[in-house]
Coordinates of C-alpha atoms in Angstrom, one line a residue:
A1 CA -68.1 5.3 36.7
P2 CA -65.3 5.8 35.0
R3 CA -63.4 9.0 34.3
S4 CA -62.9 8.1 30.2
A5 CA -64.4 10.2 27.6
G6 CA -67.3 8.7 25.9
P7 CA -70.7 7.9 26.8
R8 CA -71.5 7.4 30.7
S9 CA -72.5 3.6 31.3
P10 CA -72.2 1.7 34.5
A11 CA -69.0 0.7 35.3
P12 CA -66.6 -1.2 38.1
S13 CA -65.4 0.8 41.0
N14 CA -61.3 1.2 41.0
G15 CA -61.3 1.7 44.7
T16 CA -59.1 -0.3 46.3
P17 CA -60.8 -3.0 49.1
S18 CA -60.4 -2.4 52.4
N19 CA -59.6 -5.9 53.4
A20 CA -57.2 -5.9 50.1
A21 CA -53.3 -5.7 50.4
P22 CA -51.9 -1.9 50.9
L23 CA -50.8 -0.3 47.6
N24 CA -46.9 -0.3 48.6
G25 CA -47.1 -4.0 49.8
A26 CA -47.4 -7.4 47.6
P27 CA -50.3 -9.6 48.2
R28 CA -49.2 -12.8 49.2
K29 CA -52.0 -14.9 47.9
L30 CA -53.7 -14.5 44.4
A31 CA -55.2 -15.6 41.4
Y32 CA -54.1 -15.9 37.9
Y33 CA -56.9 -16.2 35.4
L34 CA -56.3 -17.2 31.9
W35 CA -58.5 -18.9 28.8
R36 CA -56.2 -21.6 28.5
F37 CA -53.9 -23.1 31.0
P38 CA -51.3 -24.6 30.6
V39 CA -50.7 -23.8 26.8
L40 CA -47.4 -25.2 25.1
S41 CA -46.4 -21.8 23.8
E42 CA -47.1 -19.9 26.6
T43 CA -43.8 -20.8 28.4
F44 CA -43.3 -17.1 29.9
I45 CA -46.3 -17.6 32.2
R46 CA -45.3 -20.6 33.8
R47 CA -41.3 -19.0 34.2
E48 CA -43.6 -16.1 36.2
L49 CA -45.6 -18.4 38.2
G50 CA -42.6 -20.3 39.2
A51 CA -40.9 -17.1 40.1
L52 CA -44.1 -15.9 41.9
A53 CA -43.8 -19.0 43.8
E54 CA -40.1 -18.5 44.7
A55 CA -40.6 -15.4 46.4
G56 CA -43.3 -16.7 48.6
V57 CA -46.7 -15.9 47.0
E58 CA -49.4 -18.4 46.5
V59 CA -51.2 -18.5 43.4
A60 CA -54.1 -20.1 42.6
I61 CA -54.7 -20.7 38.7
L62 CA -58.4 -20.6 37.2
A63 CA -59.1 -20.9 33.6
D64 CA -61.2 -21.9 31.1
G65 CA -59.9 -25.0 29.8
A66 CA -56.3 -26.5 29.0
G67 CA -54.4 -25.9 25.9
V68 CA -54.1 -29.0 23.6
G69 CA -51.3 -31.0 24.5
V70 CA -51.0 -30.8 27.6
A71 CA -50.9 -34.7 28.5
D72 CA -48.2 -35.2 26.6
D73 CA -45.8 -32.8 28.1
P74 CA -44.5 -34.1 31.8
E75 CA -44.0 -30.4 32.4
L76 CA -47.5 -29.4 31.8
A77 CA -49.1 -32.3 33.4
P78 CA -48.8 -30.9 37.4
L79 CA -49.7 -27.1 36.0
A80 CA -53.0 -28.7 34.9
C81 CA -53.7 -30.5 38.0
R82 CA -53.5 -27.5 40.5
T83 CA -55.4 -25.3 38.0
R84 CA -59.1 -24.8 38.9
Y85 CA -61.4 -25.0 35.4
V86 CA -63.8 -22.7 35.1
L87 CA -65.8 -24.5 32.5
P88 CA -67.6 -26.6 32.2
V89 CA -70.4 -25.9 34.6
T90 CA -74.1 -27.1 35.0
P91 CA -77.3 -25.1 34.8
A92 CA -77.6 -25.8 38.4
M93 CA -73.9 -24.1 39.3
V94 CA -75.0 -21.3 37.4
V95 CA -78.1 -20.6 39.2
R96 CA -76.3 -21.3 42.7
N97 CA -73.5 -18.6 41.7
L98 CA -75.7 -16.1 40.2
A99 CA -78.5 -16.3 43.3
A100 CA -75.5 -15.8 45.9
A101 CA -74.1 -12.8 43.5
L102 CA -77.6 -11.3 43.9
V103 CA -78.2 -12.1 47.6
R104 CA -74.7 -10.6 48.1
A105 CA -74.5 -7.3 46.3
P106 CA -77.8 -6.9 44.1
L107 CA -77.0 -3.5 42.7
R108 CA -73.7 -4.3 42.1
T109 CA -74.5 -7.3 40.3
A110 CA -77.2 -5.7 38.4
N111 CA -74.6 -3.0 37.3
L112 CA -72.0 -5.3 36.1
F113 CA -74.3 -6.7 33.9
A114 CA -75.7 -3.5 32.5
Y115 CA -72.1 -2.9 32.2
T116 CA -71.4 -5.8 30.1
L117 CA -74.4 -5.2 27.5
C118 CA -72.8 -1.6 27.2
R119 CA -69.3 -2.0 26.5
P120 CA -67.6 -4.0 24.0
Y121 CA -65.0 -6.6 25.0
N122 CA -64.6 -8.7 21.6
V123 CA -66.6 -9.3 17.9
P124 CA -69.1 -10.4 17.5
K125 CA -71.0 -8.8 20.3
S126 CA -74.3 -10.2 20.8
L127 CA -76.7 -10.3 23.6
R128 CA -76.0 -14.1 23.6
Q129 CA -72.5 -13.4 24.3
D130 CA -73.0 -11.0 26.5
V131 CA -75.2 -13.5 28.8
Y132 CA -72.0 -15.9 28.5
V133 CA -69.3 -13.6 29.3
F134 CA -71.1 -12.3 32.2
L135 CA -72.2 -15.3 33.8
K136 CA -68.8 -16.6 33.6
A137 CA -67.6 -13.4 35.9
V138 CA -70.0 -14.3 38.4
R139 CA -68.4 -17.9 38.3
V140 CA -65.1 -16.8 38.1
A141 CA -66.1 -14.3 41.7
A142 CA -67.6 -17.2 43.1
L143 CA -64.1 -19.4 43.0
L144 CA -62.4 -16.3 44.3
R145 CA -64.9 -16.3 47.1
D146 CA -64.3 -20.1 47.9
L147 CA -60.4 -19.8 47.6
G148 CA -60.4 -16.8 50.1
V149 CA -58.1 -14.9 47.7
R150 CA -58.4 -10.8 47.5
H151 CA -56.3 -10.6 44.1
L152 CA -57.1 -11.3 40.5
H153 CA -54.7 -10.9 38.1
A154 CA -55.4 -11.4 34.0
P155 CA -52.0 -11.9 32.3
W156 CA -53.6 -11.4 29.1
G157 CA -55.4 -7.9 28.5
D158 CA -58.0 -9.3 26.3
T159 CA -61.5 -10.6 26.7
N160 CA -60.3 -12.6 30.0
A161 CA -58.9 -9.5 31.4
F162 CA -62.6 -7.8 30.8
I163 CA -64.3 -11.0 32.9
A164 CA -61.5 -10.9 35.4
M165 CA -62.3 -6.8 35.8
M166 CA -66.2 -7.8 36.6
A167 CA -65.4 -10.7 38.7
A168 CA -63.0 -8.7 40.9
R169 CA -65.5 -6.7 41.9
L170 CA -68.4 -9.0 42.5
A171 CA -66.1 -10.5 44.8
G172 CA -64.9 -7.7 46.6
A173 CA -61.2 -8.1 45.5
D174 CA -58.6 -6.2 43.6
F175 CA -57.8 -6.4 40.2
S176 CA -54.6 -6.2 38.0
L177 CA -53.6 -6.9 34.4
Q178 CA -51.2 -7.4 32.0
F179 CA -50.3 -6.6 28.6
R180 CA -48.1 -8.2 25.8
A181 CA -48.9 -8.4 22.3
Q182 CA -52.1 -9.4 20.5
D183 CA -54.1 -8.1 23.6
L184 CA -52.7 -4.7 22.7
H185 CA -52.2 -4.7 19.2
R186 CA -55.0 -6.9 17.9
R187 CA -58.1 -5.0 16.6
T188 CA -60.5 -7.8 17.5
L189 CA -59.5 -8.0 21.1
A190 CA -57.5 -4.9 22.1
F191 CA -61.0 -3.3 24.0
Q192 CA -61.6 -0.7 26.9
V193 CA -57.5 -0.8 27.1
R194 CA -57.9 2.5 28.6
E195 CA -60.9 1.4 31.1
K196 CA -58.9 -1.6 31.7
I197 CA -55.7 0.3 33.1
H198 CA -58.0 3.0 35.0
Q199 CA -59.8 0.0 37.0
A200 CA -56.6 -2.1 37.8
R201 CA -54.7 -1.5 40.8
F202 CA -51.4 -2.0 38.2
V203 CA -50.7 -3.0 34.7
V204 CA -47.8 -4.7 33.7
T205 CA -46.1 -5.1 30.0
N206 CA -42.9 -6.6 28.3
T207 CA -41.6 -4.2 26.3
R208 CA -40.8 -0.6 26.0
Y209 CA -42.9 -0.3 22.7
N210 CA -45.9 -1.7 24.7
L211 CA -45.4 0.7 27.5
E212 CA -45.2 3.8 25.4
T213 CA -48.4 2.8 23.4
L214 CA -50.0 1.7 26.8
R215 CA -49.3 5.5 28.1
A216 CA -50.3 7.0 25.1
L217 CA -53.9 5.2 25.8
A218 CA -53.9 5.5 29.5
L219 CA -55.3 8.4 31.4
P220 CA -52.5 10.8 32.7
E221 CA -53.4 9.8 36.3
D222 CA -52.5 6.3 35.2
H223 CA -49.1 6.4 34.0
V224 CA -47.8 6.2 37.1
K225 CA -50.0 2.2 37.3
I226 CA -47.7 1.1 34.4
R227 CA -44.8 -0.9 34.8
Q228 CA -42.2 -2.4 32.4
I229 CA -41.4 -5.9 33.4
Y230 CA -38.9 -8.2 30.9
N231 CA -40.3 -11.7 30.2
G232 CA -37.4 -13.8 32.1
L233 CA -35.6 -17.0 31.0
E234 CA -34.3 -19.9 32.4
L235 CA -30.9 -19.4 31.3
G236 CA -29.8 -22.7 32.5
R237 CA -32.3 -24.7 30.4
F238 CA -30.3 -23.4 27.2
Q239 CA -26.8 -24.6 26.3
A240 CA -24.5 -22.3 23.9
A241 CA -23.0 -25.5 22.1
G242 CA -23.1 -23.7 18.9
C243 CA -20.0 -21.6 20.2
A244 CA -17.8 -24.4 20.9
R245 CA -19.0 -26.6 18.3
E246 CA -16.5 -27.2 15.3
P247 CA -18.0 -26.8 12.1
H248 CA -20.5 -29.2 10.5
A249 CA -20.1 -30.3 6.9
G250 CA -23.9 -30.6 6.7
P251 CA -26.5 -27.5 5.6
V252 CA -26.7 -24.7 7.7
R253 CA -29.2 -25.1 10.2
I254 CA -31.5 -22.3 10.3
L255 CA -34.9 -22.1 13.4
S256 CA -37.8 -20.2 13.8
V257 CA -40.0 -21.1 16.6
A258 CA -43.7 -19.4 16.1
R259 CA -47.6 -20.0 16.1
L260 CA -48.3 -20.8 12.1
I261 CA -50.0 -17.3 11.8
E262 CA -49.3 -14.4 10.0
P263 CA -47.8 -11.9 12.5
K264 CA -44.7 -14.4 12.3
G265 CA -43.8 -13.5 8.4
L266 CA -42.4 -17.0 8.0
P267 CA -43.5 -16.7 4.4
Y268 CA -40.4 -14.2 4.3
L269 CA -38.4 -16.8 5.6
F270 CA -38.9 -19.1 3.3
E271 CA -38.5 -16.6 0.7
A272 CA -34.9 -16.2 2.3
C273 CA -34.2 -19.8 2.2
R274 CA -35.2 -20.1 -1.5
I275 CA -32.7 -17.2 -2.1
L276 CA -30.1 -19.0 -0.1
L277 CA -30.9 -22.2 -2.5
D278 CA -30.6 -20.0 -6.0
R279 CA -27.2 -19.0 -4.7
G280 CA -25.8 -22.4 -4.0
R281 CA -25.9 -22.5 -0.1
A282 CA -27.2 -25.2 1.3
V283 CA -29.5 -24.8 4.2
R284 CA -32.1 -26.7 6.2
C285 CA -35.2 -24.9 8.0
A286 CA -37.2 -26.1 10.9
V287 CA -40.4 -24.1 12.1
V288 CA -41.6 -25.4 15.5
G289 CA -44.9 -24.2 16.2
G290 CA -48.6 -25.0 16.0
P291 CA -51.3 -23.2 13.9
E292 CA -54.3 -21.2 15.4
L293 CA -57.4 -22.9 14.8
P294 CA -60.2 -22.6 14.2
M295 CA -59.8 -18.6 13.6
Y296 CA -56.7 -18.6 11.6
V297 CA -57.0 -21.3 9.4
N298 CA -56.2 -19.0 6.7
D299 CA -53.1 -18.6 7.8
L300 CA -52.1 -22.0 8.0
I301 CA -53.1 -22.4 4.6
A302 CA -51.0 -19.3 2.9
I303 CA -48.2 -20.7 5.2
R304 CA -48.3 -24.1 3.7
R305 CA -48.8 -22.7 0.3
S306 CA -45.9 -20.4 0.3
R307 CA -43.7 -23.3 1.0
R308 CA -45.1 -25.4 -1.9
R309 CA -45.0 -22.1 -4.3
L310 CA -41.2 -22.2 -3.6
D311 CA -40.5 -25.9 -3.7
L312 CA -39.4 -26.3 -0.1
D313 CA -41.0 -29.1 0.8
D314 CA -37.8 -31.0 1.8
I315 CA -36.1 -28.2 2.7
V316 CA -38.5 -26.7 5.3
E317 CA -40.1 -29.0 7.7
L318 CA -43.2 -27.8 9.9
R319 CA -42.7 -29.5 13.2
G320 CA -46.0 -28.5 15.1
A321 CA -45.9 -27.6 18.5
Q322 CA -43.6 -29.3 20.7
P323 CA -42.4 -29.8 24.7
F324 CA -40.3 -27.1 25.5
A325 CA -37.9 -30.0 26.3
R326 CA -37.8 -30.5 22.5
V327 CA -37.6 -26.7 22.0
A328 CA -34.4 -26.3 24.1
A329 CA -32.8 -29.1 22.2
A330 CA -33.4 -27.4 19.0
Y331 CA -32.4 -24.1 19.7
A332 CA -29.4 -26.0 20.8
A333 CA -29.1 -28.5 17.2
A334 CA -29.4 -25.1 15.4
D335 CA -26.6 -22.4 13.7
I336 CA -29.3 -19.7 13.1
F337 CA -32.3 -18.6 14.7
V338 CA -35.1 -16.3 12.6
L339 CA -37.9 -14.8 13.6
P340 CA -39.2 -12.3 10.7
C341 CA -42.4 -11.2 12.8
V342 CA -44.6 -8.4 10.6
V343 CA -47.6 -6.3 11.3
G344 CA -50.7 -8.3 10.8
A345 CA -53.6 -7.6 8.7
D346 CA -55.7 -7.4 11.9
G347 CA -52.8 -5.1 13.8
S348 CA -51.2 -7.8 15.3
T349 CA -47.7 -7.6 16.4
D350 CA -44.6 -8.9 17.9

């Protein structure tokens, strides 16, 4: 059981399996488990996987499904082909996976089902959702055993990290996770952060701000597990053409790359464009990024309404989600990049 405060309930063990890699050595074969992969906007995860491959680590990718627009991106299609998708599953597969888990470790399987019932991991939470989440963990555990993987990493700290934590326990594997932004700060996703840290072999985050937040939430003995690793960039794909370019006669070209959700603060960018126009400055603004539907449809409506209210339909172009090659070209063509992030009403922040 975990050593965290609060009512006691069944929980995964945080012990390192005897067949796992030693704590002072990196596993040479591991699996990533995500909700969606590949995803247009998550270029940082693709770079991370590439860096692991270059370091000689064999990575199996497990995901519930693929992101939107994968087939149209030549960089993403090969990644989709090598991903093992957890869903959909047939009733026969569910029965087979659950039966195997019960035969292999009946008490552990029952313990983890009770744990799912007792712990919040998302909203809304219901018995139907509990069963769904638990059976997904059973399915992921079965895939880990089939692949012979002894270490499972969750690159987001949200519900999928909760599932990964249980799946690793069912499979007798090691578990680690990563916190980035919404999975730590959005109140509808950031559940059981202390317990996830406690159960993990190690925890990664990408900013000093997140590091301090995680240490404040974690048990003191778990601080040593939490590591800060900045997101990497493939600098060769970005050309600093603007530094050598002659001044052009047209409007100043402003670029923002952001999903169309409240925490990105796009209405403030639109207001800035309106102020510049009213002062006689010629500007054009492009926003690359898609909405987060259906959950944040109201954010999309508010962003479009803000553009219309400020009479910027001809000035601000919402280009939607685009392949990375086109995003890099947009950077090269822009004069100014702006990302006016704010703290969202649900706590989300970048």
